[in-house]
Tab-separated table of C-alpha atoms in Angstrom:
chain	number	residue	atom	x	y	z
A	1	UNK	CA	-26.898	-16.562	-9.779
A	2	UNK	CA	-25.192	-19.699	-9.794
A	3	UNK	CA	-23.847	-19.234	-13.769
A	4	UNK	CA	-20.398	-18.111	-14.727
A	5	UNK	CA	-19.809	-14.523	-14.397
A	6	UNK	CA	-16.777	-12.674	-15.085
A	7	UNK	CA	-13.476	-11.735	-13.515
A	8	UNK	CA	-11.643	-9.203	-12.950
A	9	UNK	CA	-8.430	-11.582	-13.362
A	10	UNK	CA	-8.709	-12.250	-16.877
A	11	UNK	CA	-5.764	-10.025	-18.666
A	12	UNK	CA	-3.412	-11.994	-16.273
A	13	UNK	CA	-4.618	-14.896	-17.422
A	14	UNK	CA	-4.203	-13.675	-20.996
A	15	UNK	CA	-0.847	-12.249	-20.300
A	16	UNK	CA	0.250	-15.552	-18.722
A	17	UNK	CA	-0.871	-18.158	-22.089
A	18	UNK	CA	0.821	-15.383	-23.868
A	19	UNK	CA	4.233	-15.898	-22.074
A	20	UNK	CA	3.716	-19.410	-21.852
A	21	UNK	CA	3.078	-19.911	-26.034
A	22	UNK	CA	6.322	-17.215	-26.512
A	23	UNK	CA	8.640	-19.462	-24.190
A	24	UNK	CA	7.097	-22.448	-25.529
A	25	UNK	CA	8.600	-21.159	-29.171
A	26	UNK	CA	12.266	-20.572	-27.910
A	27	UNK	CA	12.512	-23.272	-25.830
A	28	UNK	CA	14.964	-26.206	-26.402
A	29	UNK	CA	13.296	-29.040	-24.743
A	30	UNK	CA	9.333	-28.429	-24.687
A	31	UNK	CA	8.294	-27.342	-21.658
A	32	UNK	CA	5.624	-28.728	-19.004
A	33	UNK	CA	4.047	-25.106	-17.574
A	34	UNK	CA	3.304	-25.816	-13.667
A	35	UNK	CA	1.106	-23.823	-11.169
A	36	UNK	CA	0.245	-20.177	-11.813
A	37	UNK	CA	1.100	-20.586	-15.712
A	38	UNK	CA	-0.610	-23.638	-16.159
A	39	UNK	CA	-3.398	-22.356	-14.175
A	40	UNK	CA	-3.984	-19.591	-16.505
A	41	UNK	CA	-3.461	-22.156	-19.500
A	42	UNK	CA	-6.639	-23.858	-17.870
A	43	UNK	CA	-8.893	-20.509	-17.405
A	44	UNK	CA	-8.155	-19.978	-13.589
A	45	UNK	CA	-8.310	-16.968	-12.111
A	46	UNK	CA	-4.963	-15.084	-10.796
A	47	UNK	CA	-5.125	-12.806	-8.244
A	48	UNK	CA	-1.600	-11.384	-8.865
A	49	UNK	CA	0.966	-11.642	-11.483
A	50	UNK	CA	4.523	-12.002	-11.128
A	51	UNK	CA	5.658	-11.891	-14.683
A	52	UNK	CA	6.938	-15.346	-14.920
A	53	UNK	CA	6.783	-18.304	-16.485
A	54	UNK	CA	6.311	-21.496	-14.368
A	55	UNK	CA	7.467	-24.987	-15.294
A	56	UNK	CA	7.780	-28.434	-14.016
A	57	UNK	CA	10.810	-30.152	-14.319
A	58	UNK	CA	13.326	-32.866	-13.037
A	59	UNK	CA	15.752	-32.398	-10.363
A	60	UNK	CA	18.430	-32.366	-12.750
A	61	UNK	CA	17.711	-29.512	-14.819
A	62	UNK	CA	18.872	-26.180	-14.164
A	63	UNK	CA	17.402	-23.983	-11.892
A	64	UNK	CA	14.924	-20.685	-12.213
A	65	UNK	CA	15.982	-17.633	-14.274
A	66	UNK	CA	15.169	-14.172	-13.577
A	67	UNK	CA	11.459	-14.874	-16.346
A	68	UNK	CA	11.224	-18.632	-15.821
A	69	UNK	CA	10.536	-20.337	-12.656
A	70	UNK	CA	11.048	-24.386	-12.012
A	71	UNK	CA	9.748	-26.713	-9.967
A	72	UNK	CA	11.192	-29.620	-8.962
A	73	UNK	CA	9.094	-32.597	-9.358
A	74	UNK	CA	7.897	-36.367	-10.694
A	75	UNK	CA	4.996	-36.316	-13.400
A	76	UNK	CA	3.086	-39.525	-14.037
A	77	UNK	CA	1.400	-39.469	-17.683
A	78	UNK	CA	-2.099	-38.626	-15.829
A	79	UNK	CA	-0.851	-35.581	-14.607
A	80	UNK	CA	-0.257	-34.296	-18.311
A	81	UNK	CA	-2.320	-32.405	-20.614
A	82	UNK	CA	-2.470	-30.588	-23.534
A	83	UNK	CA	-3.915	-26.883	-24.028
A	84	UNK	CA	-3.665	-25.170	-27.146
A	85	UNK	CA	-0.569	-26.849	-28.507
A	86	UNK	CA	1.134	-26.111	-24.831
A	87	UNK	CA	2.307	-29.105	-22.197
A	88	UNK	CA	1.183	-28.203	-18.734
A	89	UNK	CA	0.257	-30.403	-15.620
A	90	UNK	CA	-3.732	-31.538	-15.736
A	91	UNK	CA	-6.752	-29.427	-13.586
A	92	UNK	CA	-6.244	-31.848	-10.377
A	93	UNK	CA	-2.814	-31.537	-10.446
A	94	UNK	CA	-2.076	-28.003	-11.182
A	95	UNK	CA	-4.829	-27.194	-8.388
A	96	UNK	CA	-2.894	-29.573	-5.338
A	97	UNK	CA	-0.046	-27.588	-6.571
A	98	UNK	CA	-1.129	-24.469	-5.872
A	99	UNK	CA	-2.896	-25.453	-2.835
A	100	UNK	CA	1.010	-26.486	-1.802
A	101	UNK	CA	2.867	-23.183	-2.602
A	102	UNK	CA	0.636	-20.635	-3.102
A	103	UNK	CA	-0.853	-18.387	-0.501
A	104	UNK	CA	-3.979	-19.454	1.058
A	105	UNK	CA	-6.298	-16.804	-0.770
A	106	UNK	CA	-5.106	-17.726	-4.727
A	107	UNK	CA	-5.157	-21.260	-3.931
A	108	UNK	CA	-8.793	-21.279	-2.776
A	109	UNK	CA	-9.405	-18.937	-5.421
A	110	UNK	CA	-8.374	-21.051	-8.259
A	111	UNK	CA	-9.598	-24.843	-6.769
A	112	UNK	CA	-13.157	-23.093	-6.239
A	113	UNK	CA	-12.684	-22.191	-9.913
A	114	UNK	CA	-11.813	-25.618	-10.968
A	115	UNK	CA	-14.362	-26.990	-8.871
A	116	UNK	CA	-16.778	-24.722	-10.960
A	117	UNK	CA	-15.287	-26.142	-14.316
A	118	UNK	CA	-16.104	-29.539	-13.560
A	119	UNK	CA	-18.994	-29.660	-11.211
A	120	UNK	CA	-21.759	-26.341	-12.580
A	121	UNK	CA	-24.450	-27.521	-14.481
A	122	UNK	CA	-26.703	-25.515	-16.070
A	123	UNK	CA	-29.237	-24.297	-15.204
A	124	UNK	CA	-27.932	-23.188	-12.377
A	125	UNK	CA	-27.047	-26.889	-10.504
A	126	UNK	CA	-24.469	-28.412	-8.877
A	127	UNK	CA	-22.748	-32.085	-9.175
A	128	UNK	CA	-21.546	-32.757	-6.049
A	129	UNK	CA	-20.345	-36.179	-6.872
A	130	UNK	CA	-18.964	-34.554	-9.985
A	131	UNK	CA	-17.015	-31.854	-7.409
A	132	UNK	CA	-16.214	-34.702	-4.488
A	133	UNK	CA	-14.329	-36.957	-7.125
A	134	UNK	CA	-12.303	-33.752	-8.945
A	135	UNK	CA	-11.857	-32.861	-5.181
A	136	UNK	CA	-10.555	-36.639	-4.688
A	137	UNK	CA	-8.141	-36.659	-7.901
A	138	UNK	CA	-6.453	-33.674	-6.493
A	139	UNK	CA	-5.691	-35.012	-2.900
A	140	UNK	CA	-4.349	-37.842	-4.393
A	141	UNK	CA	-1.462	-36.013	-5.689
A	142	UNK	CA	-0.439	-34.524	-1.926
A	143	UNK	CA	2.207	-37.055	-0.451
A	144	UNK	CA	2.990	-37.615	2.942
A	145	UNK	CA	5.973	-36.394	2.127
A	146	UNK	CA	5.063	-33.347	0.177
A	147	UNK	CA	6.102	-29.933	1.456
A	148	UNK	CA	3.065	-27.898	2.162
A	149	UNK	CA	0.972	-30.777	2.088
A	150	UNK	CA	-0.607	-29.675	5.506
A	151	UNK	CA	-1.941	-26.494	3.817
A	152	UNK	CA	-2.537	-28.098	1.084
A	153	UNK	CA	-5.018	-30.778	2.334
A	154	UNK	CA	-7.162	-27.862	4.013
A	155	UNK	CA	-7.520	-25.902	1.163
A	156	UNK	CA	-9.131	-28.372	-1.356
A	157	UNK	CA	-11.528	-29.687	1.947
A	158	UNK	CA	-12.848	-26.082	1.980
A	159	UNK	CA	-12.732	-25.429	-2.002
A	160	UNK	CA	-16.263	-25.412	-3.123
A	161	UNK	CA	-17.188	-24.226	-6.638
A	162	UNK	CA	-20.287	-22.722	-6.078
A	163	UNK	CA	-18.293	-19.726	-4.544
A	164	UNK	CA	-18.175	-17.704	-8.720
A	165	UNK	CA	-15.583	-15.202	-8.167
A	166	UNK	CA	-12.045	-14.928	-6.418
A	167	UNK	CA	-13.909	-12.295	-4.441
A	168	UNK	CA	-16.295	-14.868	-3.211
A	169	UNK	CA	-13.787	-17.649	-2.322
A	170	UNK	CA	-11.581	-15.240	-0.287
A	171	UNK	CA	-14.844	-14.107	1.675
A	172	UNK	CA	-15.651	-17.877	2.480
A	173	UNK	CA	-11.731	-17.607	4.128
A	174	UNK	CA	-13.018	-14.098	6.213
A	175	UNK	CA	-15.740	-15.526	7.045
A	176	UNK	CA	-14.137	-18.753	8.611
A	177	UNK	CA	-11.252	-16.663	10.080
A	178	UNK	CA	-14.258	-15.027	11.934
A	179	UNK	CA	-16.110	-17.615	13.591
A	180	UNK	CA	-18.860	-17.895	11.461
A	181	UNK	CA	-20.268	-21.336	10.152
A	182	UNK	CA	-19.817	-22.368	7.013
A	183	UNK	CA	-22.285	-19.915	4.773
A	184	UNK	CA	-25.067	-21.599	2.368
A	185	UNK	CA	-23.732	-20.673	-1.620
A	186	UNK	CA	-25.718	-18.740	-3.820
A	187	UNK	CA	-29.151	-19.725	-2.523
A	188	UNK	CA	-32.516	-18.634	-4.625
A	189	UNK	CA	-34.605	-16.696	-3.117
A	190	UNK	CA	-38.423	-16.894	-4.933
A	191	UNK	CA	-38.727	-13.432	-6.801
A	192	UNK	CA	-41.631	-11.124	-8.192
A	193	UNK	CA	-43.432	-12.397	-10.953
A	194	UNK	CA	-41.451	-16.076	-11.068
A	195	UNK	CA	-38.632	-14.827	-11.266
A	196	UNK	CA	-35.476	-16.203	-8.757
A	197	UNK	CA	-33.092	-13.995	-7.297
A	198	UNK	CA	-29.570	-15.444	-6.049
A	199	UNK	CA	-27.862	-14.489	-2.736
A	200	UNK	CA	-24.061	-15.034	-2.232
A	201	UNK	CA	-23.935	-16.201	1.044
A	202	UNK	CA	-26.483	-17.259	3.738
A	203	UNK	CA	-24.897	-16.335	7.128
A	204	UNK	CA	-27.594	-18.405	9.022
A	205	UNK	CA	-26.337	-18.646	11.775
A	206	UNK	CA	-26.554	-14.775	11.957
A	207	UNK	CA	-29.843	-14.749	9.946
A	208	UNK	CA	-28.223	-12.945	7.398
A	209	UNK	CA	-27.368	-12.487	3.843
A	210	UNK	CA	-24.033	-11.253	2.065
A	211	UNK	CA	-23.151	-10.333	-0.874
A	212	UNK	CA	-19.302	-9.628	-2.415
A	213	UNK	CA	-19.999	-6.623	-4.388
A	214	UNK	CA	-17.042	-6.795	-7.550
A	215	UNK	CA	-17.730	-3.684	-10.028
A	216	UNK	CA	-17.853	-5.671	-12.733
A	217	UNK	CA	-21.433	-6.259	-12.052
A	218	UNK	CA	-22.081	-2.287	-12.308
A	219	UNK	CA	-19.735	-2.071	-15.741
A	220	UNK	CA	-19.396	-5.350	-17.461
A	221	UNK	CA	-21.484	-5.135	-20.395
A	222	UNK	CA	-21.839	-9.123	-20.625
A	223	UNK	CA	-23.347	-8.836	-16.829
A	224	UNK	CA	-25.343	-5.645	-17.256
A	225	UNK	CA	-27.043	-6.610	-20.234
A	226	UNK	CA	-26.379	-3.146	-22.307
A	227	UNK	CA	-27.577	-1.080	-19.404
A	228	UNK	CA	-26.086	2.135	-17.812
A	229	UNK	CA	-24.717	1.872	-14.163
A	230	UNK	CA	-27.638	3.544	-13.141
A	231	UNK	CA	-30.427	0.942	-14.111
A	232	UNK	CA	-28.224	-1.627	-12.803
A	233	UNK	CA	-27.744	0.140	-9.287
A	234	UNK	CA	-31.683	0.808	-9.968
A	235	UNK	CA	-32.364	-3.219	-10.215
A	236	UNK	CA	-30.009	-3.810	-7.587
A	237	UNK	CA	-32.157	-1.872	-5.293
A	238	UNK	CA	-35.431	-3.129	-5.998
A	239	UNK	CA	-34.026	-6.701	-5.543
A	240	UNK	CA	-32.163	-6.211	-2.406
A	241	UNK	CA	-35.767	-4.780	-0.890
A	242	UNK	CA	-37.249	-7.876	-2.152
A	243	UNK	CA	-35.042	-9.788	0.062
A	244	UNK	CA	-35.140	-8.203	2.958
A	245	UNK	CA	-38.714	-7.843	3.075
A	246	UNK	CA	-39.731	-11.242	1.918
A	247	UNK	CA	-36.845	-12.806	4.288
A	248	UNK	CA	-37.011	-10.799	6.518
A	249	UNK	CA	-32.999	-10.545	7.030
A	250	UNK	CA	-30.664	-8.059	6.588
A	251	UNK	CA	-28.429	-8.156	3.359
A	252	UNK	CA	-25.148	-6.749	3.922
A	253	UNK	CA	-22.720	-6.036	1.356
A	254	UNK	CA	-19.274	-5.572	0.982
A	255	UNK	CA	-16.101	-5.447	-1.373
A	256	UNK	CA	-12.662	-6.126	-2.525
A	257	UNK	CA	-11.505	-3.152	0.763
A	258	UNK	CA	-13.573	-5.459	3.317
A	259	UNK	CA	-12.138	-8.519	2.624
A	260	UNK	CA	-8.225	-7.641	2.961
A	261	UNK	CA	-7.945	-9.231	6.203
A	262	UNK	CA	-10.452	-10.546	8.947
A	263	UNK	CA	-11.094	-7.782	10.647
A	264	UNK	CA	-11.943	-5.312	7.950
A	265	UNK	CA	-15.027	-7.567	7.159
A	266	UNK	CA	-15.577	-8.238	10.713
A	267	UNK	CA	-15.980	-4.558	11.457
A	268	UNK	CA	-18.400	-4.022	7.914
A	269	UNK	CA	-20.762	-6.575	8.960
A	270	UNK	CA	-20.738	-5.298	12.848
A	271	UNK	CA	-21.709	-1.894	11.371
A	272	UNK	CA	-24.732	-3.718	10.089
A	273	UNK	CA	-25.224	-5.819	13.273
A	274	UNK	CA	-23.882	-9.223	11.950
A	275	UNK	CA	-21.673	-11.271	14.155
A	276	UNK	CA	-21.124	-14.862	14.423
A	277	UNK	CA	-23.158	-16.987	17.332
């Protein structure tokens, strides 16, 4: 469904305010935490964790230490906020820089996140002029002059936050990479008894559904509702027939192994008969 679920990312992010709030306390000048720290200040999820601390400062400062990392750069006061007592550059900015210098996979990751943050609505609705004017703020911080601005623009066009989990986002990317068009995002599909049941993706132009398949659906007890791994994979079941035979479309699904490169996904969906048109 379309609400917030959980991720497997979220002792980094811990880890990271943790480092950030212990620097913070040392530090001479206070600090402005920049791009993977400040991301994790504002709830993002991190895909990996390099053990530092990431600032923002002016060219004149010293450079990066073996625990702190800084980036050169000019801050205007709208690209400031404040998080728990800690500096760090705002949503919109702290998402166009990671869409700058981060690898292709954590920066759709975290704008799809941020996206979410700003644009989900519950029940289960989306703002799109909510998501186009976030989307807006943060090209407006990519100069023509900006290293990695190329990137940069391309991954907050493609950033959409109904994609829930990292899992999701970097799908959207293997999916793209292999020719498909763009998939329809967590689309209801009418249920048994009223009920609504929500798909990841709708590969239409495959007539197909997929779903990323994290285990924290199977083991999260805030996701399976107090029951045992078998009544989930029980549920899971029943719904998935429901699909197919009210759709009448296959439902493939695949995990954090499938989506490592293109062609590991491309080859789990041809075992199922998927391909793009």
């Amino acid at each position: 469904m379309l609400g917030q679920r959980s991720s497997p990312t979220s002792p980094s992010r811990t880890g990271r305010s943790s480092g950030a709030r212990a620097y913070a306390a040392i530090a001479s000048i206070p600090p402005i935490f920049a791009t993977r720290t400040a991301a994790a200040l504002h709830g993002l999820p991190l895909l990996a964790d390099d053990e530092k601390t990431h600032v923002i400062s002016t060219a004149d400062r010293p450079g990066s230490g073996y625990e702190v990392v800084r980036h050169r750069g000019q801050l205007d006061e709208d690209d400031l906020t404040e998080i728990g007592g800690l500096r760090c550059t705002s949503l919109s900015r702290t998402v166009a820089d990671l869409a700058r210098t981060d690898s292709r996979e954590r920066a759709v990751s975290a704008a799809d996140a941020a996206l979410r943050k700003v644009a989900f609505r519950a029940p289960e609705t989306y703002d799109d002029d909510a998501a186009d004017g976030f989307t807006d703020m943060a090209l407006a911080h990519i100069s023509p002059t900006s290293v990695g601005r190329a990137k940069a623009r391309w991954v907050l066009t493609f950033a959409n936050g109904r994609a829930q989990l990292p899992g999701e986002s970097i799908s959207r990317i293997r999916l793209r990479e292999l020719g498909f068009a763009p998939p329809s995002l967590q689309v209801p599909v009418a249920g048994p008894r009223g009920c609504t049941y929500w798909v990841d993706f709708g590969l239409d132009d495959a007539d197909a559904w997929g779903e990323f398949d994290g285990t924290s659906k199977y083991r999260d007890q805030t996701m399976t509702g107090g029951r045992s791994t078998s009544e989930v994979v029980e549920r899971e079941k029943r719904r998935e027939d429901w699909i197919r035979g009210v759709t009448k479309r296959a439902l493939v699904r695949w995990g954090w192994g499938d989506i490592t490169d293109a062609a590991s996904l491309g080859r789990r969906l041809a075992a199922f008969g998927v391909r793009p048109r």
